[in-house]
């Protein structure tokens, strides 16, 4: 699975009103449909991918999600 396919799957889950949990070593990031819509309304990508990985927006930068455990409900 490519990094862009992973991002597409996350977006699909969020559009289905699912909650996505991203677990790093230090914390768990909870992303809901409401959060995703807030970023879309501001024309900011919450998730993005390139050849080296996929990322989540954190302030003015993007944090890498490679190696993070991702689950959903």
XYZ file of N, CA, C and O in Angstrom:
292
model
N 0.856 -1.175 0.000
C 0.000 0.000 0.000
C 0.906 1.243 0.000
O 1.784 1.370 0.844
N 0.668 2.135 -0.953
C 1.462 3.357 -1.019
C 0.998 4.347 0.042
O -0.057 4.181 0.650
N 1.800 5.368 0.249
C 1.454 6.366 1.258
C 0.194 7.136 0.863
O -0.621 7.462 1.722
N 0.025 7.409 -0.431
C -1.178 8.112 -0.878
C -2.416 7.255 -0.661
O -3.474 7.765 -0.280
N -2.303 5.952 -0.840
C -3.440 5.065 -0.583
C -3.813 5.058 0.897
O -4.992 4.976 1.244
N -2.816 5.153 1.767
C -3.098 5.228 3.204
C -3.851 6.508 3.543
O -4.804 6.498 4.317
N -3.430 7.621 2.956
C -4.114 8.895 3.187
C -5.536 8.827 2.656
O -6.485 9.266 3.323
N -5.713 8.259 1.478
C -7.055 8.123 0.896
C -7.956 7.274 1.792
O -9.141 7.572 1.957
N -7.401 6.215 2.373
C -8.181 5.364 3.267
C -8.586 6.129 4.537
O -9.731 6.016 4.995
N -7.676 6.927 5.093
C -8.010 7.741 6.272
C -9.126 8.723 5.952
O -10.064 8.890 6.730
N -9.037 9.378 4.805
C -10.063 10.342 4.404
C -11.400 9.644 4.186
O -12.447 10.163 4.587
N -11.369 8.459 3.587
C -12.602 7.698 3.377
C -13.255 7.345 4.711
O -14.471 7.481 4.874
N -12.460 6.911 5.678
C -12.994 6.578 7.002
C -13.616 7.806 7.667
O -14.690 7.722 8.266
N -12.959 8.940 7.561
C -13.482 10.165 8.171
C -14.760 10.621 7.485
O -15.673 11.118 8.153
N -14.849 10.451 6.183
C -16.072 10.818 5.473
C -17.238 9.900 5.811
O -18.393 10.260 5.598
N -16.937 8.722 6.326
C -17.970 7.792 6.781
C -18.343 8.019 8.253
O -18.960 7.165 8.871
N -17.944 9.164 8.806
C -18.187 9.535 10.210
C -17.541 8.569 11.197
O -18.054 8.334 12.280
N -16.415 8.012 10.827
C -15.651 7.161 11.725
C -14.646 8.018 12.476
O -14.239 9.087 12.008
N -14.202 7.566 13.633
C -13.159 8.228 14.397
C -11.855 7.483 14.168
O -11.805 6.264 14.268
N -10.787 8.220 13.859
C -9.483 7.638 13.580
C -8.558 7.938 14.752
O -8.475 9.079 15.218
N -7.873 6.908 15.237
C -6.915 7.040 16.333
C -5.518 6.783 15.783
O -5.257 5.736 15.197
N -4.621 7.747 15.984
C -3.240 7.627 15.535
C -2.378 7.582 16.785
O -2.308 8.560 17.529
N -1.717 6.449 17.010
C -0.941 6.255 18.227
C 0.545 6.383 17.935
O 1.111 5.610 17.171
N 1.168 7.388 18.564
C 2.608 7.550 18.496
C 3.200 6.964 19.775
O 2.484 6.402 20.600
N 4.482 7.112 19.951
C 5.119 6.614 21.164
C 4.616 7.386 22.384
O 4.434 6.818 23.456
N 4.351 8.670 22.223
C 4.063 9.534 23.356
C 2.585 9.849 23.576
O 2.194 10.190 24.680
N 1.776 9.787 22.529
C 0.382 10.193 22.686
C -0.496 9.557 21.615
O -0.011 8.981 20.658
N -1.790 9.720 21.804
C -2.767 9.265 20.821
C -3.489 10.483 20.265
O -3.998 11.304 21.020
N -3.507 10.589 18.949
C -4.193 11.682 18.270
C -5.547 11.152 17.826
O -5.624 10.132 17.151
N -6.607 11.847 18.223
C -7.958 11.457 17.854
C -8.450 12.423 16.779
O -8.478 13.627 16.997
N -8.822 11.881 15.623
C -9.316 12.707 14.517
C -10.752 12.290 14.231
O -11.028 11.128 13.966
N -11.651 13.264 14.288
C -13.065 13.018 14.013
C -13.468 13.726 12.727
O -12.704 14.514 12.162
N -14.666 13.458 12.275
C -15.211 14.123 11.082
C -15.260 15.637 11.288
O -14.969 16.410 10.375
N -15.596 16.064 12.497
C -15.674 17.491 12.808
C -14.307 18.162 12.637
O -14.204 19.241 12.045
N -13.259 17.522 13.121
C -11.911 18.061 12.972
C -11.508 18.114 11.508
O -10.968 19.116 11.033
N -11.789 17.045 10.787
C -11.449 16.977 9.371
C -12.165 18.075 8.585
O -11.568 18.749 7.742
N -13.457 18.282 8.863
C -14.228 19.328 8.179
C -13.714 20.717 8.501
O -13.723 21.602 7.647
N -13.262 20.920 9.733
C -12.734 22.226 10.124
C -11.520 22.594 9.271
O -11.408 23.724 8.783
N -10.624 21.639 9.063
C -9.456 21.890 8.224
C -9.856 22.092 6.764
O -9.307 22.950 6.081
N -10.814 21.300 6.278
C -11.273 21.459 4.891
C -11.899 22.820 4.658
O -11.711 23.423 3.605
N -12.663 23.320 5.613
C -13.286 24.644 5.474
C -12.256 25.759 5.423
O -12.511 26.811 4.847
N -11.077 25.532 6.014
C -9.998 26.516 5.974
C -9.060 26.304 4.783
O -8.054 26.989 4.656
N -9.395 25.330 3.915
C -8.575 24.970 2.750
C -7.159 24.553 3.148
O -6.176 24.909 2.493
N -7.060 23.780 4.233
C -5.790 23.247 4.716
C -5.878 21.725 4.676
O -6.846 21.148 5.149
N -4.862 21.096 4.118
C -4.819 19.639 4.102
C -4.483 19.124 5.493
O -3.461 19.497 6.054
N -5.317 18.273 6.059
C -5.017 17.667 7.356
C -4.000 16.551 7.177
O -3.063 16.421 7.962
N -4.156 15.752 6.131
C -3.220 14.680 5.805
C -2.627 14.942 4.437
O -3.296 15.445 3.552
N -1.362 14.582 4.272
C -0.750 14.648 2.951
C 0.288 13.539 2.841
O 0.735 12.997 3.849
N 0.638 13.205 1.607
C 1.595 12.129 1.358
C 2.570 12.535 0.271
O 2.263 13.363 -0.581
N 3.765 11.944 0.329
C 4.738 12.080 -0.745
C 5.451 10.737 -0.886
O 4.981 9.733 -0.369
N 6.581 10.710 -1.549
C 7.285 9.446 -1.793
C 7.921 8.858 -0.541
O 8.232 7.668 -0.508
N 8.152 9.680 0.473
C 8.867 9.206 1.661
C 7.962 8.903 2.844
O 8.407 8.309 3.816
N 6.702 9.331 2.819
C 5.824 9.061 3.943
C 4.502 9.788 3.842
O 4.209 10.436 2.853
N 3.720 9.673 4.939
C 2.482 10.427 5.010
C 2.454 11.183 6.326
O 3.073 10.786 7.308
N 1.744 12.311 6.332
C 1.894 13.297 7.383
C 0.547 13.837 7.846
O -0.427 13.812 7.109
N 0.539 14.368 9.081
C -0.633 15.045 9.631
C -0.211 16.461 10.004
O 0.919 16.695 10.441
N -1.115 17.378 9.820
C -0.843 18.781 10.122
C -0.703 18.985 11.626
O -1.496 18.476 12.406
N 0.320 19.738 12.040
C 0.539 20.083 13.439
C 0.998 21.531 13.481
O 2.175 21.818 13.300
N 0.046 22.432 13.695
C 0.381 23.857 13.653
C 0.692 24.272 12.234
O -0.093 24.073 11.320
N 1.870 24.853 12.012
C 2.274 25.263 10.668
C 3.135 24.218 9.972
O 3.619 24.452 8.874
N 3.331 23.077 10.604
C 4.168 22.036 10.007
C 3.384 20.733 9.911
O 2.261 20.628 10.382
N 4.007 19.741 9.304
C 3.421 18.407 9.206
C 4.309 17.423 9.955
O 5.528 17.461 9.827
N 3.692 16.533 10.739
C 4.415 15.493 11.456
C 4.262 14.170 10.716
O 3.177 13.835 10.239
N 5.349 13.425 10.658
C 5.372 12.153 9.949
C 4.601 11.094 10.730
O 4.706 10.996 11.947
N 3.820 10.286 10.010
C 3.037 9.211 10.623
C 3.595 7.834 10.293
O 2.974 6.833 10.633
N 4.753 7.772 9.655
C 5.359 6.466 9.347
C 5.643 5.736 10.650
O 6.230 6.274 11.567
N 5.211 4.515 10.743
C 5.467 3.715 11.939
C 4.451 3.888 13.049
O 4.547 3.217 14.077
N 3.482 4.765 12.875
C 2.441 4.954 13.891
C 1.364 3.895 13.718
O 1.065 3.450 12.615
N 0.770 3.516 14.839
C -0.356 2.571 14.787
C -1.626 3.379 14.520
O -1.905 4.354 15.223
N -2.378 2.965 13.514
C -3.610 3.669 13.166
C -4.768 2.698 13.301
O -4.741 1.595 12.749
N -5.782 3.121 14.060
C -6.986 2.307 14.218
C -8.192 3.215 14.086
O -8.074 4.430 14.026
N -9.386 2.614 14.045
C -10.602 3.410 13.888
C -11.768 2.689 14.538
O -11.710 1.502 14.833
N -12.822 3.452 14.772
C -14.052 2.880 15.303
C -15.198 3.210 14.380
O -15.112 4.058 13.548
